[in-house]
PDB file of C-alpha atoms and ligand atoms in Angstrom:
ATOM      1  CA  UNK A 106      83.834  94.004  63.442  1.00 89.00           C
ATOM      2  CA  UNK A 107      85.293  91.798  60.733  1.00 95.00           C
ATOM      3  CA  UNK A 108      88.894  90.643  60.853  1.00 96.00           C
ATOM      4  CA  UNK A 109      90.371  93.039  58.287  1.00 96.00           C
ATOM      5  CA  UNK A 110      88.600  96.080  59.735  1.00 95.00           C
ATOM      6  CA  UNK A 111      89.835  95.061  63.191  1.00 96.00           C
ATOM      7  CA  UNK A 112      93.408  94.641  61.976  1.00 95.00           C
ATOM      8  CA  UNK A 113      93.400  98.098  60.409  1.00 94.00           C
ATOM      9  CA  UNK A 114      91.582  99.912  63.168  1.00 94.00           C
ATOM     10  CA  UNK A 115      93.469  98.551  66.194  1.00 97.00           C
ATOM     11  CA  UNK A 116      96.618 100.205  67.489  1.00 98.00           C
ATOM     12  CA  UNK A 117      98.558 100.345  70.727  1.00 98.00           C
ATOM     13  CA  UNK A 118      96.620 103.006  72.624  1.00 98.00           C
ATOM     14  CA  UNK A 119      98.840 105.592  74.301  1.00 98.00           C
ATOM     15  CA  UNK A 120      96.284 107.414  76.467  1.00 98.00           C
ATOM     16  CA  UNK A 121      92.986 106.393  78.034  1.00 98.00           C
ATOM     17  CA  UNK A 122      89.932 108.238  79.212  1.00 98.00           C
ATOM     18  CA  UNK A 123      89.949 107.631  82.959  1.00 97.00           C
ATOM     19  CA  UNK A 124      86.728 106.758  84.735  1.00 94.00           C
ATOM     20  CA  UNK A 125      85.085 104.924  81.820  1.00 97.00           C
ATOM     21  CA  UNK A 126      84.421 101.238  82.365  1.00 98.00           C
ATOM     22  CA  UNK A 127      83.946  98.670  79.621  1.00 98.00           C
ATOM     23  CA  UNK A 128      80.650  96.753  79.655  1.00 98.00           C
ATOM     24  CA  UNK A 129      80.972  93.581  81.737  1.00 97.00           C
ATOM     25  CA  UNK A 130      79.724  91.440  78.848  1.00 98.00           C
ATOM     26  CA  UNK A 131      82.600  92.573  76.612  1.00 97.00           C
ATOM     27  CA  UNK A 132      85.187  91.939  79.298  1.00 98.00           C
ATOM     28  CA  UNK A 133      83.675  88.538  80.032  1.00 98.00           C
ATOM     29  CA  UNK A 134      84.068  87.637  76.355  1.00 98.00           C
ATOM     30  CA  UNK A 135      87.780  88.416  76.602  1.00 98.00           C
ATOM     31  CA  UNK A 136      88.072  86.290  79.733  1.00 98.00           C
ATOM     32  CA  UNK A 137      86.430  83.434  77.842  1.00 98.00           C
ATOM     33  CA  UNK A 138      88.924  83.978  75.044  1.00 98.00           C
ATOM     34  CA  UNK A 139      91.883  83.869  77.465  1.00 98.00           C
ATOM     35  CA  UNK A 140      90.456  80.858  79.258  1.00 98.00           C
ATOM     36  CA  UNK A 141      90.281  78.996  75.960  1.00 98.00           C
ATOM     37  CA  UNK A 142      93.690  80.023  74.628  1.00 98.00           C
ATOM     38  CA  UNK A 143      95.541  77.164  72.982  1.00 98.00           C
ATOM     39  CA  UNK A 144      98.835  75.984  74.459  1.00 98.00           C
ATOM     40  CA  UNK A 145     101.366  73.305  73.620  1.00 98.00           C
ATOM     41  CA  UNK A 146     100.208  69.919  74.973  1.00 98.00           C
ATOM     42  CA  UNK A 147      97.375  71.869  76.620  1.00 98.00           C
ATOM     43  CA  UNK A 148      99.920  72.874  79.268  1.00 98.00           C
ATOM     44  CA  UNK A 149      98.150  76.143  80.198  1.00 98.00           C
ATOM     45  CA  UNK A 150     101.250  77.418  81.998  1.00 98.00           C
ATOM     46  CA  UNK A 151      99.637  80.750  82.810  1.00 98.00           C
ATOM     47  CA  UNK A 152      97.610  82.780  85.219  1.00 98.00           C
ATOM     48  CA  UNK A 153      95.772  86.027  84.495  1.00 98.00           C
ATOM     49  CA  UNK A 154      95.313  88.749  87.086  1.00 98.00           C
ATOM     50  CA  UNK A 155      92.493  91.093  86.136  1.00 98.00           C
ATOM     51  CA  UNK A 156      92.295  94.562  87.682  1.00 98.00           C
ATOM     52  CA  UNK A 157      88.847  96.057  87.208  1.00 97.00           C
ATOM     53  CA  UNK A 158      88.748  98.480  90.130  1.00 98.00           C
ATOM     54  CA  UNK A 159      90.678 101.625  90.815  1.00 98.00           C
ATOM     55  CA  UNK A 160      92.375  99.878  93.773  1.00 98.00           C
ATOM     56  CA  UNK A 161      93.383  96.961  91.561  1.00 98.00           C
ATOM     57  CA  UNK A 162      94.754  99.227  88.840  1.00 98.00           C
ATOM     58  CA  UNK A 163      96.720 101.203  91.443  1.00 98.00           C
ATOM     59  CA  UNK A 164      98.361  98.008  92.613  1.00 98.00           C
ATOM     60  CA  UNK A 165      99.513  97.247  89.078  1.00 98.00           C
ATOM     61  CA  UNK A 166     100.508 100.875  88.550  1.00 98.00           C
ATOM     62  CA  UNK A 167     103.090 100.485  91.344  1.00 98.00           C
ATOM     63  CA  UNK A 168     105.135  98.517  88.803  1.00 98.00           C
ATOM     64  CA  UNK A 169     105.048 101.399  86.306  1.00 98.00           C
ATOM     65  CA  UNK A 170     107.183 104.004  88.033  1.00 98.00           C
ATOM     66  CA  UNK A 171     110.705 105.243  87.368  1.00 98.00           C
ATOM     67  CA  UNK A 172     111.867 104.037  83.959  1.00 98.00           C
ATOM     68  CA  UNK A 173     108.363 102.729  83.282  1.00 98.00           C
ATOM     69  CA  UNK A 174     106.522 105.926  84.215  1.00 98.00           C
ATOM     70  CA  UNK A 175     105.474 106.345  80.569  1.00 98.00           C
ATOM     71  CA  UNK A 176     103.095 103.424  81.036  1.00 98.00           C
ATOM     72  CA  UNK A 177     101.700 104.568  84.390  1.00 98.00           C
ATOM     73  CA  UNK A 178      98.724 106.573  83.030  1.00 98.00           C
ATOM     74  CA  UNK A 179      97.892 103.745  80.615  1.00 98.00           C
ATOM     75  CA  UNK A 180      97.399 101.506  83.639  1.00 98.00           C
ATOM     76  CA  UNK A 181      95.652 104.006  85.914  1.00 98.00           C
ATOM     77  CA  UNK A 182      93.235 105.390  83.311  1.00 98.00           C
ATOM     78  CA  UNK A 183      92.308 102.111  81.654  1.00 98.00           C
ATOM     79  CA  UNK A 184      89.050 100.383  82.383  1.00 98.00           C
ATOM     80  CA  UNK A 185      90.689  97.013  82.979  1.00 98.00           C
ATOM     81  CA  UNK A 186      94.286  95.855  83.187  1.00 98.00           C
ATOM     82  CA  UNK A 187      95.280  92.242  82.790  1.00 98.00           C
ATOM     83  CA  UNK A 188      98.628  90.951  84.032  1.00 98.00           C
ATOM     84  CA  UNK A 189      99.487  87.881  81.992  1.00 99.00           C
ATOM     85  CA  UNK A 190     101.651  85.668  84.179  1.00 98.00           C
ATOM     86  CA  UNK A 191     103.487  82.403  83.688  1.00 98.00           C
ATOM     87  CA  UNK A 192     104.320  79.527  85.954  1.00 98.00           C
ATOM     88  CA  UNK A 193     107.981  79.292  86.895  1.00 98.00           C
ATOM     89  CA  UNK A 194     107.976  75.512  86.612  1.00 96.00           C
ATOM     90  CA  UNK A 195     105.936  72.739  85.092  1.00 96.00           C
ATOM     91  CA  UNK A 196     105.626  70.598  88.197  1.00 96.00           C
ATOM     92  CA  UNK A 197     103.885  67.291  88.831  1.00 97.00           C
ATOM     93  CA  UNK A 198     101.003  68.915  90.685  1.00 97.00           C
ATOM     94  CA  UNK A 199     100.199  71.039  87.621  1.00 98.00           C
ATOM     95  CA  UNK A 200     100.519  68.086  85.245  1.00 98.00           C
ATOM     96  CA  UNK A 201      98.202  66.039  87.465  1.00 98.00           C
ATOM     97  CA  UNK A 202      95.703  68.905  87.592  1.00 98.00           C
ATOM     98  CA  UNK A 203      95.704  69.178  83.773  1.00 98.00           C
ATOM     99  CA  UNK A 204      95.090  65.466  83.384  1.00 98.00           C
ATOM    100  CA  UNK A 205      92.326  65.441  85.963  1.00 98.00           C
ATOM    101  CA  UNK A 206      90.617  68.397  84.277  1.00 98.00           C
ATOM    102  CA  UNK A 207      90.793  66.705  80.874  1.00 98.00           C
ATOM    103  CA  UNK A 208      89.238  63.662  82.489  1.00 98.00           C
ATOM    104  CA  UNK A 209      86.446  65.695  84.126  1.00 98.00           C
ATOM    105  CA  UNK A 210      85.850  67.443  80.801  1.00 98.00           C
ATOM    106  CA  UNK A 211      85.282  64.064  79.164  1.00 98.00           C
ATOM    107  CA  UNK A 212      88.250  63.880  76.842  1.00 98.00           C
ATOM    108  CA  UNK A 213      89.172  60.275  77.584  1.00 97.00           C
ATOM    109  CA  UNK A 214      86.608  58.248  75.716  1.00 97.00           C
ATOM    110  CA  UNK A 215      88.805  55.272  74.898  1.00 96.00           C
ATOM    111  CA  UNK A 216      90.315  53.035  77.634  1.00 96.00           C
ATOM    112  CA  UNK A 217      93.989  53.873  78.095  1.00 97.00           C
ATOM    113  CA  UNK A 218      93.748  57.293  76.462  1.00 98.00           C
ATOM    114  CA  UNK A 219      94.241  59.078  79.790  1.00 98.00           C
ATOM    115  CA  UNK A 220      97.544  57.288  80.371  1.00 98.00           C
ATOM    116  CA  UNK A 221      98.599  57.910  76.770  1.00 98.00           C
ATOM    117  CA  UNK A 222      97.875  61.623  77.140  1.00 98.00           C
ATOM    118  CA  UNK A 223      99.814  61.828  80.403  1.00 98.00           C
ATOM    119  CA  UNK A 224     102.805  59.987  78.951  1.00 98.00           C
ATOM    120  CA  UNK A 225     102.838  62.098  75.805  1.00 98.00           C
ATOM    121  CA  UNK A 226     102.632  65.390  77.687  1.00 98.00           C
ATOM    122  CA  UNK A 227     105.346  64.379  80.145  1.00 98.00           C
ATOM    123  CA  UNK A 228     107.602  63.224  77.289  1.00 98.00           C
ATOM    124  CA  UNK A 229     107.185  66.602  75.650  1.00 97.00           C
ATOM    125  CA  UNK A 230     107.928  68.447  78.862  1.00 97.00           C
ATOM    126  CA  UNK A 231     110.955  66.277  79.549  1.00 97.00           C
ATOM    127  CA  UNK A 232     112.252  67.114  76.091  1.00 98.00           C
ATOM    128  CA  UNK A 233     112.028  70.801  76.995  1.00 98.00           C
ATOM    129  CA  UNK A 234     113.497  70.168  80.448  1.00 97.00           C
ATOM    130  CA  UNK A 235     116.452  67.945  79.555  1.00 98.00           C
ATOM    131  CA  UNK A 236     117.218  68.254  75.841  1.00 98.00           C
ATOM    132  CA  UNK A 237     116.233  71.771  74.925  1.00 98.00           C
ATOM    133  CA  UNK A 238     116.558  73.027  78.504  1.00 98.00           C
ATOM    134  CA  UNK A 239     114.092  75.775  77.742  1.00 98.00           C
ATOM    135  CA  UNK A 240     111.042  75.124  79.924  1.00 98.00           C
ATOM    136  CA  UNK A 241     110.675  78.775  81.032  1.00 98.00           C
ATOM    137  CA  UNK A 242     111.029  80.139  77.493  1.00 98.00           C
ATOM    138  CA  UNK A 243     108.618  77.499  76.215  1.00 98.00           C
ATOM    139  CA  UNK A 244     106.050  78.434  78.867  1.00 98.00           C
ATOM    140  CA  UNK A 245     106.517  82.115  78.144  1.00 98.00           C
ATOM    141  CA  UNK A 246     105.807  81.482  74.457  1.00 98.00           C
ATOM    142  CA  UNK A 247     102.431  80.073  75.432  1.00 98.00           C
ATOM    143  CA  UNK A 248     101.662  83.260  77.358  1.00 98.00           C
ATOM    144  CA  UNK A 249     102.514  85.346  74.296  1.00 98.00           C
ATOM    145  CA  UNK A 250     100.118  83.252  72.229  1.00 98.00           C
ATOM    146  CA  UNK A 251      97.424  84.165  74.726  1.00 98.00           C
ATOM    147  CA  UNK A 252      98.496  87.797  74.393  1.00 98.00           C
ATOM    148  CA  UNK A 253      98.099  87.674  70.614  1.00 98.00           C
ATOM    149  CA  UNK A 254      94.638  86.184  70.903  1.00 98.00           C
ATOM    150  CA  UNK A 255      93.634  88.738  73.491  1.00 98.00           C
ATOM    151  CA  UNK A 256      94.764  91.687  71.351  1.00 98.00           C
ATOM    152  CA  UNK A 257      92.975  90.398  68.292  1.00 98.00           C
ATOM    153  CA  UNK A 258      89.865  89.567  70.309  1.00 98.00           C
ATOM    154  CA  UNK A 259      89.825  93.055  71.789  1.00 98.00           C
ATOM    155  CA  UNK A 260      90.241  94.573  68.320  1.00 98.00           C
ATOM    156  CA  UNK A 261      87.377  92.544  66.884  1.00 97.00           C
ATOM    157  CA  UNK A 262      85.167  93.772  69.713  1.00 97.00           C
ATOM    158  CA  UNK A 263      86.282  97.362  69.092  1.00 97.00           C
ATOM    159  CA  UNK A 264      87.961  97.551  72.512  1.00 98.00           C
ATOM    160  CA  UNK A 265      91.032  99.753  72.786  1.00 98.00           C
ATOM    161  CA  UNK A 266      94.089  97.980  74.162  1.00 98.00           C
ATOM    162  CA  UNK A 267      97.776  98.375  74.954  1.00 98.00           C
ATOM    163  CA  UNK A 268     100.209  95.510  75.401  1.00 98.00           C
ATOM    164  CA  UNK A 269     103.007  96.530  77.781  1.00 98.00           C
ATOM    165  CA  UNK A 270     106.324  94.933  78.559  1.00 98.00           C
ATOM    166  CA  UNK A 271     107.415  98.234  80.061  1.00 98.00           C
ATOM    167  CA  UNK A 272     106.912  97.505  83.746  1.00 98.00           C
ATOM    168  CA  UNK A 273     108.965  96.312  86.684  1.00 98.00           C
ATOM    169  CA  UNK A 274     108.187  92.581  86.823  1.00 98.00           C
ATOM    170  CA  UNK A 275     109.931  92.102  90.178  1.00 98.00           C
ATOM    171  CA  UNK A 276     107.844  94.906  91.711  1.00 98.00           C
ATOM    172  CA  UNK A 277     104.618  93.524  90.285  1.00 98.00           C
ATOM    173  CA  UNK A 278     105.452  90.001  91.450  1.00 98.00           C
ATOM    174  CA  UNK A 279     105.947  91.418  94.942  1.00 98.00           C
ATOM    175  CA  UNK A 280     102.768  93.479  94.901  1.00 98.00           C
ATOM    176  CA  UNK A 281     100.617  90.601  93.675  1.00 98.00           C
ATOM    177  CA  UNK A 282     102.557  87.988  95.700  1.00 98.00           C
ATOM    178  CA  UNK A 283     102.949  86.007  92.496  1.00 98.00           C
ATOM    179  CA  UNK A 284     106.145  84.199  93.455  1.00 98.00           C
ATOM    180  CA  UNK A 285     104.446  82.651  96.503  1.00 98.00           C
ATOM    181  CA  UNK A 286     102.142  80.990  93.999  1.00 98.00           C
ATOM    182  CA  UNK A 287     104.897  79.784  91.657  1.00 98.00           C
ATOM    183  CA  UNK A 288     104.117  82.562  89.171  1.00 98.00           C
ATOM    184  CA  UNK A 289     105.853  85.540  87.628  1.00 98.00           C
ATOM    185  CA  UNK A 290     104.473  88.398  85.532  1.00 98.00           C
ATOM    186  CA  UNK A 291     105.201  88.513  81.798  1.00 98.00           C
ATOM    187  CA  UNK A 292     103.206  91.234  80.086  1.00 99.00           C
ATOM    188  CA  UNK A 293     100.381  93.670  80.864  1.00 99.00           C
ATOM    189  CA  UNK A 294      97.405  94.598  78.730  1.00 99.00           C
ATOM    190  CA  UNK A 295      95.344  97.692  79.376  1.00 98.00           C
ATOM    191  CA  UNK A 296      91.807  97.782  77.994  1.00 98.00           C
ATOM    192  CA  UNK A 297      89.421 100.684  77.809  1.00 98.00           C
ATOM    193  CA  UNK A 298      88.602 103.819  75.856  1.00 98.00           C
ATOM    194  CA  UNK A 299      91.243 105.905  74.148  1.00 98.00           C
ATOM    195  CA  UNK A 300      91.303 109.602  75.035  1.00 98.00           C
ATOM    196  CA  UNK A 301      91.926 112.697  72.898  1.00 97.00           C
ATOM    197  CA  UNK A 302      95.550 112.520  74.037  1.00 98.00           C
ATOM    198  CA  UNK A 303      96.099 109.192  72.296  1.00 98.00           C
ATOM    199  CA  UNK A 304      98.537 110.490  69.685  1.00 97.00           C
ATOM    200  CA  UNK A 305      98.893 107.032  68.154  1.00 97.00           C
ATOM    201  CA  UNK A 306      95.293 107.132  66.916  1.00 96.00           C
ATOM    202  CA  UNK A 307      96.175 109.726  64.271  1.00 95.00           C
ATOM    203  CA  UNK A 308      99.435 108.187  63.158  1.00 97.00           C
ATOM    204  CA  UNK A 309      99.503 105.831  60.190  1.00 96.00           C
ATOM    205  CA  UNK A 310     100.508 102.261  60.848  1.00 95.00           C
ATOM    206  CA  UNK A 311     104.023 101.331  59.873  1.00 97.00           C
ATOM    207  CA  UNK A 312     105.050  97.857  58.813  1.00 97.00           C
ATOM    208  CA  UNK A 313     107.882  96.608  56.616  1.00 98.00           C
ATOM    209  CA  UNK A 314     106.732  95.854  53.060  1.00 98.00           C
ATOM    210  CA  UNK A 315     104.855  92.590  52.609  1.00 97.00           C
ATOM    211  CA  UNK A 316     107.424  91.265  50.150  1.00 97.00           C
ATOM    212  CA  UNK A 317     110.079  91.490  52.861  1.00 98.00           C
ATOM    213  CA  UNK A 318     107.955  89.691  55.390  1.00 98.00           C
ATOM    214  CA  UNK A 319     106.347  86.958  53.324  1.00 98.00           C
ATOM    215  CA  UNK A 320     107.821  84.237  51.147  1.00 98.00           C
ATOM    216  CA  UNK A 321     105.399  82.338  48.969  1.00 98.00           C
ATOM    217  CA  UNK A 322     106.541  78.926  47.816  1.00 97.00           C
TER     218      UNK A 322
HETATM  219  C1  LIG B 432     104.889  92.465  73.606  1.00 57.94           C
HETATM  220  C2  LIG B 432     104.640  93.937  73.398  1.00 57.94           C
HETATM  221  C3  LIG B 432     105.080  94.838  74.340  1.00 57.94           C
HETATM  222  C4  LIG B 432     104.796  96.202  74.183  1.00 57.94           C
HETATM  223  N1  LIG B 432     105.137  97.082  75.179  1.00 57.94           N
HETATM  224  C5  LIG B 432     104.682  98.367  75.105  1.00 57.94           C
HETATM  225  C6  LIG B 432     104.826  99.253  76.212  1.00 57.94           C
HETATM  226  O1  LIG B 432     105.391  98.914  77.254  1.00 57.94           O
HETATM  227  N2  LIG B 432     104.307 100.508  76.098  1.00 57.94           N
HETATM  228  C7  LIG B 432     103.679 100.924  74.955  1.00 57.94           C
HETATM  229  O2  LIG B 432     103.219 102.079  74.918  1.00 57.94           O
HETATM  230  N3  LIG B 432     103.542 100.111  73.888  1.00 57.94           N
HETATM  231  C8  LIG B 432     104.013  98.841  73.946  1.00 57.94           C
HETATM  232  N4  LIG B 432     103.834  97.990  72.877  1.00 57.94           N
HETATM  233  C9  LIG B 432     103.188  98.504  71.647  1.00 57.94           C
HETATM  234  C10 LIG B 432     104.086  98.425  70.417  1.00 57.94           C
HETATM  235  O3  LIG B 432     105.011  99.457  70.435  1.00 57.94           O
HETATM  236  C11 LIG B 432     103.200  98.454  69.195  1.00 57.94           C
HETATM  237  O4  LIG B 432     102.389  97.298  69.204  1.00 57.94           O
HETATM  238  C12 LIG B 432     103.980  98.496  67.883  1.00 57.94           C
HETATM  239  O5  LIG B 432     104.695  99.696  67.761  1.00 57.94           O
HETATM  240  C13 LIG B 432     103.064  98.364  66.681  1.00 57.94           C
HETATM  241  O6  LIG B 432     102.105  99.373  66.667  1.00 57.94           O
HETATM  242  P1  LIG B 432     100.534  99.099  66.743  1.00 57.94           P
HETATM  243  O7  LIG B 432     100.313  98.104  67.864  1.00 57.94           O
HETATM  244  O8  LIG B 432      99.958 100.429  67.092  1.00 57.94           O
HETATM  245  O9  LIG B 432     100.086  98.562  65.445  1.00 57.94           O
HETATM  246  C14 LIG B 432     104.131  96.641  73.017  1.00 57.94           C
HETATM  247  C15 LIG B 432     103.729  95.715  72.065  1.00 57.94           C
HETATM  248  C16 LIG B 432     103.944  94.374  72.256  1.00 57.94           C
HETATM  249  C17 LIG B 432     103.411  93.395  71.238  1.00 57.94           C
END
């Protein structure tokens, strides 16, 4: 699907047809997309938990009860659900792992470039740690970039999707033992096939007028 068709045809799906699984190839393409998401100073401060089985979806669905019940069927009836998570800190071990991976991937062609990269990244992180004091928010922004890419990628592939902030993050962190791994959940995305009950499919899109949202200079 081309970009404009995808933009017009996608919407936040409100009901899924349970029991229908997306082809593995299409899901793998989305994993490749997430894996290659851009992030500031290549910090990759994320982790993605993918539920592709009924048992996996049920575990995520435990975080969509009570006030979040409205999202429960969107999790249980989807084909796949991805929990986009963020690190809670940008520690030395992670910075070392990033540098090592960049080295393995062959990015340091010029002598000294590895040290330059490490210094530059750490300077940037220290700016967020000490001057802006916004490391968590900064990491969370990177996760939302990945979310945007994922939603657009799904749309281009004609895959129905729902981004969801409506879930109990503390409950999901517990269920997936995320905090033991220095992670916390940020946003969920269900993927699958919309059902007849997806009322949003028949509603027109609503956006503020372009001239309110764009300034051309
Ligand atoms: C970060 C984010 C969180 C959202 N959370 C939910 C949610 O918990 N449940 C839901 O049904 N829709 C959720 N939505 C869908 C939005 O309501 C929807 O994207 C918006 O109304 C625009 O409509 P459209 O996506 O159909 O174009 C969320 C969207 C975003 C981007």
